[in-house]
Tab-separated table of C-alpha atoms and ligand atoms in Angstrom:
chain	number	residue	atom	x	y	z
A	1	UNK	CA	-3.106	-41.923	-3.550
A	2	UNK	CA	-2.287	-39.532	-2.880
A	3	UNK	CA	-3.950	-36.495	-0.736
A	4	UNK	CA	-4.883	-33.478	-2.129
A	5	UNK	CA	-4.580	-30.147	-0.956
A	6	UNK	CA	-8.566	-28.607	-1.903
A	7	UNK	CA	-9.744	-32.030	0.235
A	8	UNK	CA	-7.880	-31.073	2.856
A	9	UNK	CA	-8.872	-27.059	2.770
A	10	UNK	CA	-12.330	-28.214	2.428
A	11	UNK	CA	-12.221	-30.955	5.844
A	12	UNK	CA	-10.723	-27.580	7.906
A	13	UNK	CA	-13.335	-25.121	6.909
A	14	UNK	CA	-15.320	-27.838	7.844
A	15	UNK	CA	-14.186	-28.672	11.213
A	16	UNK	CA	-15.845	-27.222	14.093
A	17	UNK	CA	-12.662	-25.971	16.122
A	18	UNK	CA	-12.493	-24.660	19.639
A	19	UNK	CA	-11.585	-21.269	18.663
A	20	UNK	CA	-12.499	-20.279	15.181
A	21	UNK	CA	-10.990	-17.313	14.674
A	22	UNK	CA	-7.498	-19.425	14.977
A	23	UNK	CA	-8.434	-21.978	11.845
A	24	UNK	CA	-6.590	-19.503	9.750
A	25	UNK	CA	-3.563	-19.909	11.620
A	26	UNK	CA	-3.731	-23.910	11.269
A	27	UNK	CA	-4.169	-23.272	7.407
A	28	UNK	CA	-1.711	-20.463	6.983
A	29	UNK	CA	1.065	-23.209	9.042
A	30	UNK	CA	-0.225	-26.199	7.043
A	31	UNK	CA	0.166	-23.788	3.725
A	32	UNK	CA	3.933	-22.704	4.859
A	33	UNK	CA	4.769	-26.272	6.111
A	34	UNK	CA	3.438	-28.221	3.102
A	35	UNK	CA	4.192	-25.309	0.220
A	36	UNK	CA	0.122	-25.485	-0.734
A	37	UNK	CA	-0.319	-29.187	-0.140
A	38	UNK	CA	3.048	-29.921	-2.550
A	39	UNK	CA	5.461	-32.040	-0.064
A	40	UNK	CA	5.764	-35.516	-0.235
A	41	UNK	CA	4.806	-35.779	4.081
A	42	UNK	CA	1.411	-33.941	2.835
A	43	UNK	CA	1.036	-36.480	-0.281
A	44	UNK	CA	2.058	-39.351	1.273
A	45	UNK	CA	1.261	-38.679	4.784
A	46	UNK	CA	-1.019	-37.015	5.054
A	47	UNK	CA	0.892	-34.208	7.557
A	48	UNK	CA	0.466	-30.669	6.159
A	49	UNK	CA	1.967	-29.882	9.157
A	50	UNK	CA	5.578	-30.646	9.330
A	51	UNK	CA	4.288	-32.300	13.145
A	52	UNK	CA	7.322	-34.533	14.510
A	53	UNK	CA	6.220	-38.004	15.940
A	54	UNK	CA	5.739	-37.734	19.617
A	55	UNK	CA	4.271	-40.356	22.119
A	56	UNK	CA	0.848	-37.915	22.655
A	57	UNK	CA	-0.119	-38.698	18.892
A	58	UNK	CA	-0.282	-42.468	18.771
A	59	UNK	CA	-3.940	-42.785	19.565
A	60	UNK	CA	-4.111	-40.469	16.068
A	61	UNK	CA	-0.785	-40.888	14.196
A	62	UNK	CA	1.373	-43.534	13.475
A	63	UNK	CA	5.413	-42.667	13.507
A	64	UNK	CA	6.938	-42.630	9.556
A	65	UNK	CA	10.218	-41.889	8.989
A	66	UNK	CA	11.125	-38.998	6.192
A	67	UNK	CA	13.705	-36.680	4.942
A	68	UNK	CA	12.716	-33.495	4.879
A	69	UNK	CA	14.650	-30.310	3.892
A	70	UNK	CA	15.832	-29.989	7.481
A	71	UNK	CA	17.350	-33.897	7.664
A	72	UNK	CA	15.672	-37.145	8.553
A	73	UNK	CA	12.990	-37.202	11.589
A	74	UNK	CA	10.468	-39.191	13.062
A	75	UNK	CA	7.062	-37.506	11.786
A	76	UNK	CA	3.434	-38.371	12.154
A	77	UNK	CA	1.474	-39.887	10.208
A	78	UNK	CA	-1.905	-39.958	9.344
A	79	UNK	CA	-4.688	-42.139	8.089
A	80	UNK	CA	-6.913	-39.640	7.561
A	81	UNK	CA	-6.893	-35.549	6.410
A	82	UNK	CA	-9.524	-35.171	9.047
A	83	UNK	CA	-7.230	-37.003	11.132
A	84	UNK	CA	-4.260	-34.259	10.599
A	85	UNK	CA	-6.657	-31.551	11.301
A	86	UNK	CA	-7.561	-32.928	14.561
A	87	UNK	CA	-4.318	-34.367	15.492
A	88	UNK	CA	-2.971	-30.519	15.128
A	89	UNK	CA	-4.833	-30.279	18.111
A	90	UNK	CA	-4.357	-32.700	20.244
A	91	UNK	CA	0.031	-32.043	19.296
A	92	UNK	CA	-0.756	-28.942	20.667
A	93	UNK	CA	-2.435	-30.217	24.024
A	94	UNK	CA	1.263	-31.014	24.746
A	95	UNK	CA	2.398	-29.968	28.037
A	96	UNK	CA	5.149	-27.839	25.963
A	97	UNK	CA	2.292	-25.204	24.848
A	98	UNK	CA	0.457	-25.696	28.095
A	99	UNK	CA	-1.006	-22.356	28.641
A	100	UNK	CA	-1.905	-21.539	25.140
A	101	UNK	CA	-5.277	-20.852	25.557
A	102	UNK	CA	-4.013	-17.523	27.272
A	103	UNK	CA	-2.426	-16.344	24.024
A	104	UNK	CA	-5.375	-16.551	21.417
A	105	UNK	CA	-6.863	-13.279	21.876
A	106	UNK	CA	-5.266	-12.437	18.282
A	107	UNK	CA	-4.019	-15.350	15.715
A	108	UNK	CA	-0.654	-13.255	15.999
A	109	UNK	CA	-0.405	-13.524	19.547
A	110	UNK	CA	-1.211	-17.638	19.363
A	111	UNK	CA	1.227	-18.070	16.543
A	112	UNK	CA	4.330	-16.304	18.424
A	113	UNK	CA	3.416	-18.285	21.540
A	114	UNK	CA	3.529	-21.780	19.580
A	115	UNK	CA	6.371	-20.537	17.790
A	116	UNK	CA	8.595	-19.393	20.999
A	117	UNK	CA	6.965	-22.607	23.208
A	118	UNK	CA	8.734	-25.335	20.703
A	119	UNK	CA	6.910	-25.634	17.364
A	120	UNK	CA	9.980	-23.903	15.867
A	121	UNK	CA	13.163	-25.250	16.766
A	122	UNK	CA	16.442	-23.550	17.014
A	123	UNK	CA	17.406	-19.819	18.164
A	124	UNK	CA	14.855	-17.191	18.649
A	125	UNK	CA	15.779	-15.149	15.436
A	126	UNK	CA	14.374	-17.924	13.631
A	127	UNK	CA	11.437	-18.330	15.580
A	128	UNK	CA	10.683	-15.424	14.652
A	129	UNK	CA	11.243	-15.690	11.076
A	130	UNK	CA	8.387	-18.507	11.231
A	131	UNK	CA	5.634	-16.433	13.037
A	132	UNK	CA	6.655	-13.784	10.146
A	133	UNK	CA	6.116	-16.000	7.636
A	134	UNK	CA	2.874	-17.243	9.163
A	135	UNK	CA	1.386	-13.980	9.965
A	136	UNK	CA	2.444	-13.535	6.124
A	137	UNK	CA	-0.152	-15.789	5.047
A	138	UNK	CA	-2.906	-15.209	6.945
A	139	UNK	CA	-4.887	-12.967	4.104
A	140	UNK	CA	-4.638	-16.132	2.073
A	141	UNK	CA	-5.625	-18.526	4.848
A	142	UNK	CA	-9.283	-16.057	5.283
A	143	UNK	CA	-9.266	-16.538	1.771
A	144	UNK	CA	-9.103	-19.828	1.047
A	145	UNK	CA	-11.904	-20.554	4.213
A	146	UNK	CA	-13.983	-18.087	2.678
A	147	UNK	CA	-14.988	-16.229	5.357
A	148	UNK	CA	-18.051	-15.189	4.030
A	149	UNK	CA	-18.199	-11.462	3.968
A	150	UNK	CA	-21.756	-10.379	5.486
A	151	UNK	CA	-22.242	-6.625	4.135
A	152	UNK	CA	-23.449	-6.032	7.029
A	153	UNK	CA	-20.369	-6.822	9.273
A	154	UNK	CA	-18.498	-3.646	9.707
A	155	UNK	CA	-14.786	-4.891	10.924
A	156	UNK	CA	-12.405	-6.961	8.584
A	157	UNK	CA	-10.522	-8.708	11.558
A	158	UNK	CA	-10.631	-8.890	15.554
A	159	UNK	CA	-13.081	-5.460	16.024
A	160	UNK	CA	-11.857	-3.335	18.420
A	161	UNK	CA	-9.294	-3.052	21.261
A	162	UNK	CA	-9.215	-0.533	23.864
A	163	UNK	CA	-6.932	0.425	26.437
A	164	UNK	CA	-7.048	2.193	29.600
A	165	UNK	CA	-4.471	4.662	29.813
A	166	UNK	CA	-1.680	4.348	33.336
A	167	UNK	CA	-2.351	1.925	36.095
A	168	UNK	CA	-0.403	-0.640	36.912
A	169	UNK	CA	3.734	-0.458	35.387
A	170	UNK	CA	5.627	-3.184	34.559
A	171	UNK	CA	7.458	-2.364	37.887
A	172	UNK	CA	3.958	-2.539	40.051
A	173	UNK	CA	4.050	0.972	40.893
A	174	UNK	CA	0.964	2.151	40.301
A	175	UNK	CA	0.418	5.020	37.700
A	176	UNK	CA	-1.894	7.356	38.156
A	177	UNK	CA	-1.924	9.597	35.219
A	178	UNK	CA	-2.868	12.959	35.231
A	179	UNK	CA	-4.166	14.791	38.938
A	180	UNK	CA	-6.676	16.563	38.259
A	181	UNK	CA	-8.877	18.787	40.196
A	182	UNK	CA	-11.052	16.614	40.850
A	183	UNK	CA	-11.653	13.909	43.205
A	184	UNK	CA	-10.840	11.373	40.692
A	185	UNK	CA	-7.722	10.783	39.342
A	186	UNK	CA	-6.355	10.234	35.292
A	187	UNK	CA	-6.694	6.366	35.551
A	188	UNK	CA	-10.371	6.159	37.159
A	189	UNK	CA	-11.706	8.042	34.657
A	190	UNK	CA	-9.925	6.274	31.944
A	191	UNK	CA	-11.593	3.501	33.416
A	192	UNK	CA	-15.221	4.961	32.903
A	193	UNK	CA	-14.374	6.281	29.815
A	194	UNK	CA	-13.002	3.073	28.337
A	195	UNK	CA	-16.345	1.402	29.273
A	196	UNK	CA	-18.303	3.878	28.371
A	197	UNK	CA	-16.677	3.298	24.509
A	198	UNK	CA	-16.893	-0.397	25.225
A	199	UNK	CA	-20.608	-0.325	25.552
A	200	UNK	CA	-21.273	2.081	22.602
A	201	UNK	CA	-19.255	-0.424	20.217
A	202	UNK	CA	-20.408	-3.495	21.546
A	203	UNK	CA	-24.220	-2.314	20.978
A	204	UNK	CA	-22.653	-1.601	17.325
A	205	UNK	CA	-22.334	-5.115	16.969
A	206	UNK	CA	-18.992	-5.127	16.823
A	207	UNK	CA	-16.318	-7.388	19.309
A	208	UNK	CA	-14.654	-4.951	21.566
A	209	UNK	CA	-11.979	-5.616	24.009
A	210	UNK	CA	-10.109	-4.164	26.590
A	211	UNK	CA	-6.429	-4.463	27.641
A	212	UNK	CA	-5.179	-3.155	30.806
A	213	UNK	CA	-2.186	-5.154	30.911
A	214	UNK	CA	1.075	-4.638	32.562
A	215	UNK	CA	3.847	-4.082	29.958
A	216	UNK	CA	6.153	-1.267	28.485
A	217	UNK	CA	4.097	1.066	26.399
A	218	UNK	CA	5.698	-0.442	23.086
A	219	UNK	CA	4.597	-3.690	24.062
A	220	UNK	CA	1.118	-2.816	25.404
A	221	UNK	CA	0.522	-1.175	21.726
A	222	UNK	CA	2.000	-4.922	20.391
A	223	UNK	CA	-1.345	-6.460	21.432
A	224	UNK	CA	-3.196	-4.137	19.098
A	225	UNK	CA	-1.850	-6.761	16.341
A	226	UNK	CA	-5.448	-8.576	14.811
A	227	UNK	CA	-7.490	-5.804	15.470
A	228	UNK	CA	-9.242	-3.333	13.245
A	229	UNK	CA	-8.871	-0.171	15.587
A	230	UNK	CA	-6.868	1.088	18.859
A	231	UNK	CA	-7.290	2.695	21.235
A	232	UNK	CA	-5.994	4.001	24.387
A	233	UNK	CA	-7.457	6.575	25.975
A	234	UNK	CA	-6.170	9.194	28.798
A	235	UNK	CA	-7.666	12.632	29.844
A	236	UNK	CA	-5.609	15.465	29.512
A	237	UNK	CA	-3.838	18.149	31.816
A	238	UNK	CA	-1.462	21.153	31.083
A	239	UNK	CA	-0.447	24.044	33.316
A	240	UNK	CA	-2.053	26.537	31.021
A	241	UNK	CA	-6.271	27.124	32.090
A	242	UNK	CA	-6.967	24.689	28.348
A	243	UNK	CA	-10.226	23.020	27.591
A	244	UNK	CA	-10.596	20.687	25.126
A	245	UNK	CA	-10.543	17.140	23.207
A	246	UNK	CA	-7.642	16.022	21.343
A	247	UNK	CA	-7.093	12.975	19.213
A	248	UNK	CA	-3.555	11.886	18.539
A	249	UNK	CA	-1.540	9.913	15.921
A	250	UNK	CA	2.076	8.065	15.924
A	251	UNK	CA	4.333	11.043	14.115
A	252	UNK	CA	5.733	9.346	11.692
A	253	UNK	CA	4.358	6.079	11.381
A	254	UNK	CA	0.722	6.996	11.143
A	255	UNK	CA	-0.986	7.253	8.116
A	256	UNK	CA	-4.312	8.886	6.333
A	257	UNK	CA	-6.413	6.026	8.374
A	258	UNK	CA	-5.155	7.243	11.719
A	259	UNK	CA	-5.412	10.877	10.786
A	260	UNK	CA	-9.035	10.306	10.031
A	261	UNK	CA	-10.252	8.822	13.023
A	262	UNK	CA	-8.137	11.031	14.789
A	263	UNK	CA	-9.886	13.592	13.095
A	264	UNK	CA	-13.419	12.255	13.538
A	265	UNK	CA	-12.864	11.187	17.081
A	266	UNK	CA	-11.961	14.180	18.010
A	267	UNK	CA	-14.673	16.530	16.740
A	268	UNK	CA	-17.423	14.333	18.178
A	269	UNK	CA	-15.644	14.215	21.915
A	270	UNK	CA	-15.625	18.119	21.426
A	271	UNK	CA	-19.307	18.420	20.222
A	272	UNK	CA	-20.814	15.381	22.647
A	273	UNK	CA	-19.356	18.148	25.734
A	274	UNK	CA	-19.046	21.023	23.972
A	275	UNK	CA	-15.778	21.478	24.067
A	276	UNK	CA	-12.837	23.414	21.471
A	277	UNK	CA	-11.948	20.675	18.924
A	278	UNK	CA	-8.075	21.353	18.966
A	279	UNK	CA	-7.253	19.406	16.257
A	280	UNK	CA	-9.930	21.080	13.880
A	281	UNK	CA	-8.159	24.091	15.529
A	282	UNK	CA	-4.888	23.188	14.074
A	283	UNK	CA	-2.930	21.107	16.992
A	284	UNK	CA	-0.405	18.834	15.325
A	285	UNK	CA	-2.049	14.958	16.292
A	286	UNK	CA	1.379	13.725	15.393
A	287	UNK	CA	3.343	12.903	18.303
A	288	UNK	CA	5.973	10.755	19.637
A	289	UNK	CA	3.993	7.923	21.868
A	290	UNK	CA	5.610	4.555	22.519
A	291	UNK	CA	2.161	2.676	22.793
A	292	UNK	CA	1.547	4.369	18.980
A	293	UNK	CA	4.411	2.772	17.949
A	294	UNK	CA	3.617	-0.479	18.740
A	295	UNK	CA	0.100	-0.302	17.454
A	296	UNK	CA	1.799	1.197	14.320
A	297	UNK	CA	4.266	-2.214	14.171
A	298	UNK	CA	1.420	-4.347	13.690
A	299	UNK	CA	-0.895	-4.447	11.416
A	300	UNK	CA	-3.879	-2.985	13.144
A	301	UNK	CA	-6.097	-0.540	10.691
A	302	UNK	CA	-5.649	2.493	12.684
A	303	UNK	CA	-4.501	3.035	16.153
A	304	UNK	CA	-4.808	6.692	18.077
A	305	UNK	CA	-4.825	7.669	21.532
A	306	UNK	CA	-7.787	9.811	23.039
A	307	UNK	CA	-7.362	12.638	25.312
A	308	UNK	CA	-11.241	13.136	26.674
A	309	UNK	CA	-10.817	16.948	27.836
A	310	UNK	CA	-8.644	18.358	30.396
A	311	UNK	CA	-9.102	17.506	34.038
A	312	UNK	CA	-6.758	20.096	35.235
A	313	UNK	CA	-9.757	22.437	34.882
A	314	UNK	CA	-13.236	22.047	36.842
A	315	UNK	CA	-15.683	20.161	34.915
A	316	UNK	CA	-19.197	20.237	36.471
A	317	UNK	CA	-19.578	16.373	36.820
A	318	UNK	CA	-16.475	14.449	35.690
A	319	UNK	CA	-18.331	11.364	35.763
A	320	UNK	CA	-20.939	12.185	33.493
A	321	UNK	CA	-18.454	14.027	31.362
A	322	UNK	CA	-15.725	10.598	31.137
A	323	UNK	CA	-18.944	8.428	30.414
A	324	UNK	CA	-20.168	10.466	27.607
A	325	UNK	CA	-16.540	11.582	26.586
A	326	UNK	CA	-16.184	7.944	26.397
A	327	UNK	CA	-19.221	6.765	24.435
A	328	UNK	CA	-18.224	9.644	21.445
A	329	UNK	CA	-14.732	7.604	21.536
A	330	UNK	CA	-17.075	4.781	20.735
A	331	UNK	CA	-19.188	6.521	18.010
A	332	UNK	CA	-16.392	7.931	16.303
A	333	UNK	CA	-14.935	4.213	16.074
A	334	UNK	CA	-17.983	2.835	14.739
A	335	UNK	CA	-18.354	5.690	12.054
A	336	UNK	CA	-15.108	5.092	11.113
A	337	UNK	CA	-15.345	1.121	10.479
A	338	UNK	CA	-19.138	1.909	8.901
A	339	UNK	CA	-17.286	4.365	6.301
A	340	UNK	CA	-14.485	1.886	5.961
A	341	UNK	CA	-11.712	4.510	6.144
A	342	UNK	CA	-8.474	2.110	5.712
B	401	LIG	ZN1	-2.323	10.080	30.484
C-alpha cells in the first residue's frame, strides 16, 4: 500500500499544532521534499519531510535505508501519516534546533532558523536556497490547507508590525533620535505613538506586533517578512521652523500600495493634529531609507515610515500629540487594510 498525498494533507490540516501559523511551513517543506507526494520516501515510508533518522525519533519512527537524490542515507520510516506529522515536531525538539520557539514571529523567520540550524547541511548558500524555495511554496501550502477566508478578516498574512524608531543600536549605544524643544526625546515619543497605534489596530481585530529590536536598519526592516503592513514610527526635526506630517516610502523599491498607505496616513495624521499634510503639499515621499529597503526585500504588502510631527518647534502637549498622532497612524493602517489596497 502506498501512502497518498491527499491523505497526508487532510491529516496535517486536522492536526492541532503548537503554533498554527507554522503549519504552512510544515506543508511547504513536505511539498518541496516529497515533490507533492511523489517521492518513494513518502509513498513507501510515509516520510514527506526528507527527515534523516536520529536517535530521538526512536519512539515514533524506525530507521530505513533510502537512496535519495543526494545519496543513500538512513531515513525515518513512519507507520502512519499521523506519526509523520507529529514526528516532524519531535524532530524539531532535538537539541540542534534548541531555541526555535524564539524564531516564530513569522513563517519566514521560522524556516530560516531551522534551515540554518541544520535542517539543511552544507554551505550557507545551500541553506538560503532551501529557505527561498520553501518560502515560495507558502501560498500553495495555504491554499491546500484551505485557510478559510473569513470575510470579516481584513488582513491576509500576520497583520501589522510596528517599529519604534531609534533606541538601542547594534553597537549598544543608545540613540535618542531627534532632540526636541520639549522634555522628551524622539525615542520616548516614538514609543508613545507606537503603543497608541497598536491599541487602535488591535481594537480593529487585527494582530499587531511591535519591534524595538537591536539590529542594523536593513535587518530591522527584514523583520517585516510575513506581515501585511510594516510601519516605522518617528518624529521629525528640521533647522527651519516647520510643522507638518509626512509618511515616507522607499525611493525605488516602493510600489503603488506603499504610496497609497503613505497618502492615507499622512492625511490622517495631519487632520488629527491640525497640521500641514506635507505629502499632499508635494513633498516627495520617496526617500532612501535603509529600514524600508530591508522591508521591501520581504513579502510585506506595504511598508512606510511615519514622521508624525516636528518636535523642534513647540507644541501644546507632546504626549497628547504623539498619542493622537499614533492613533491616526493606526486608523490609516486599518483603513488601508479594509479597502484592500495591495
Ligand atoms: Zn527619527
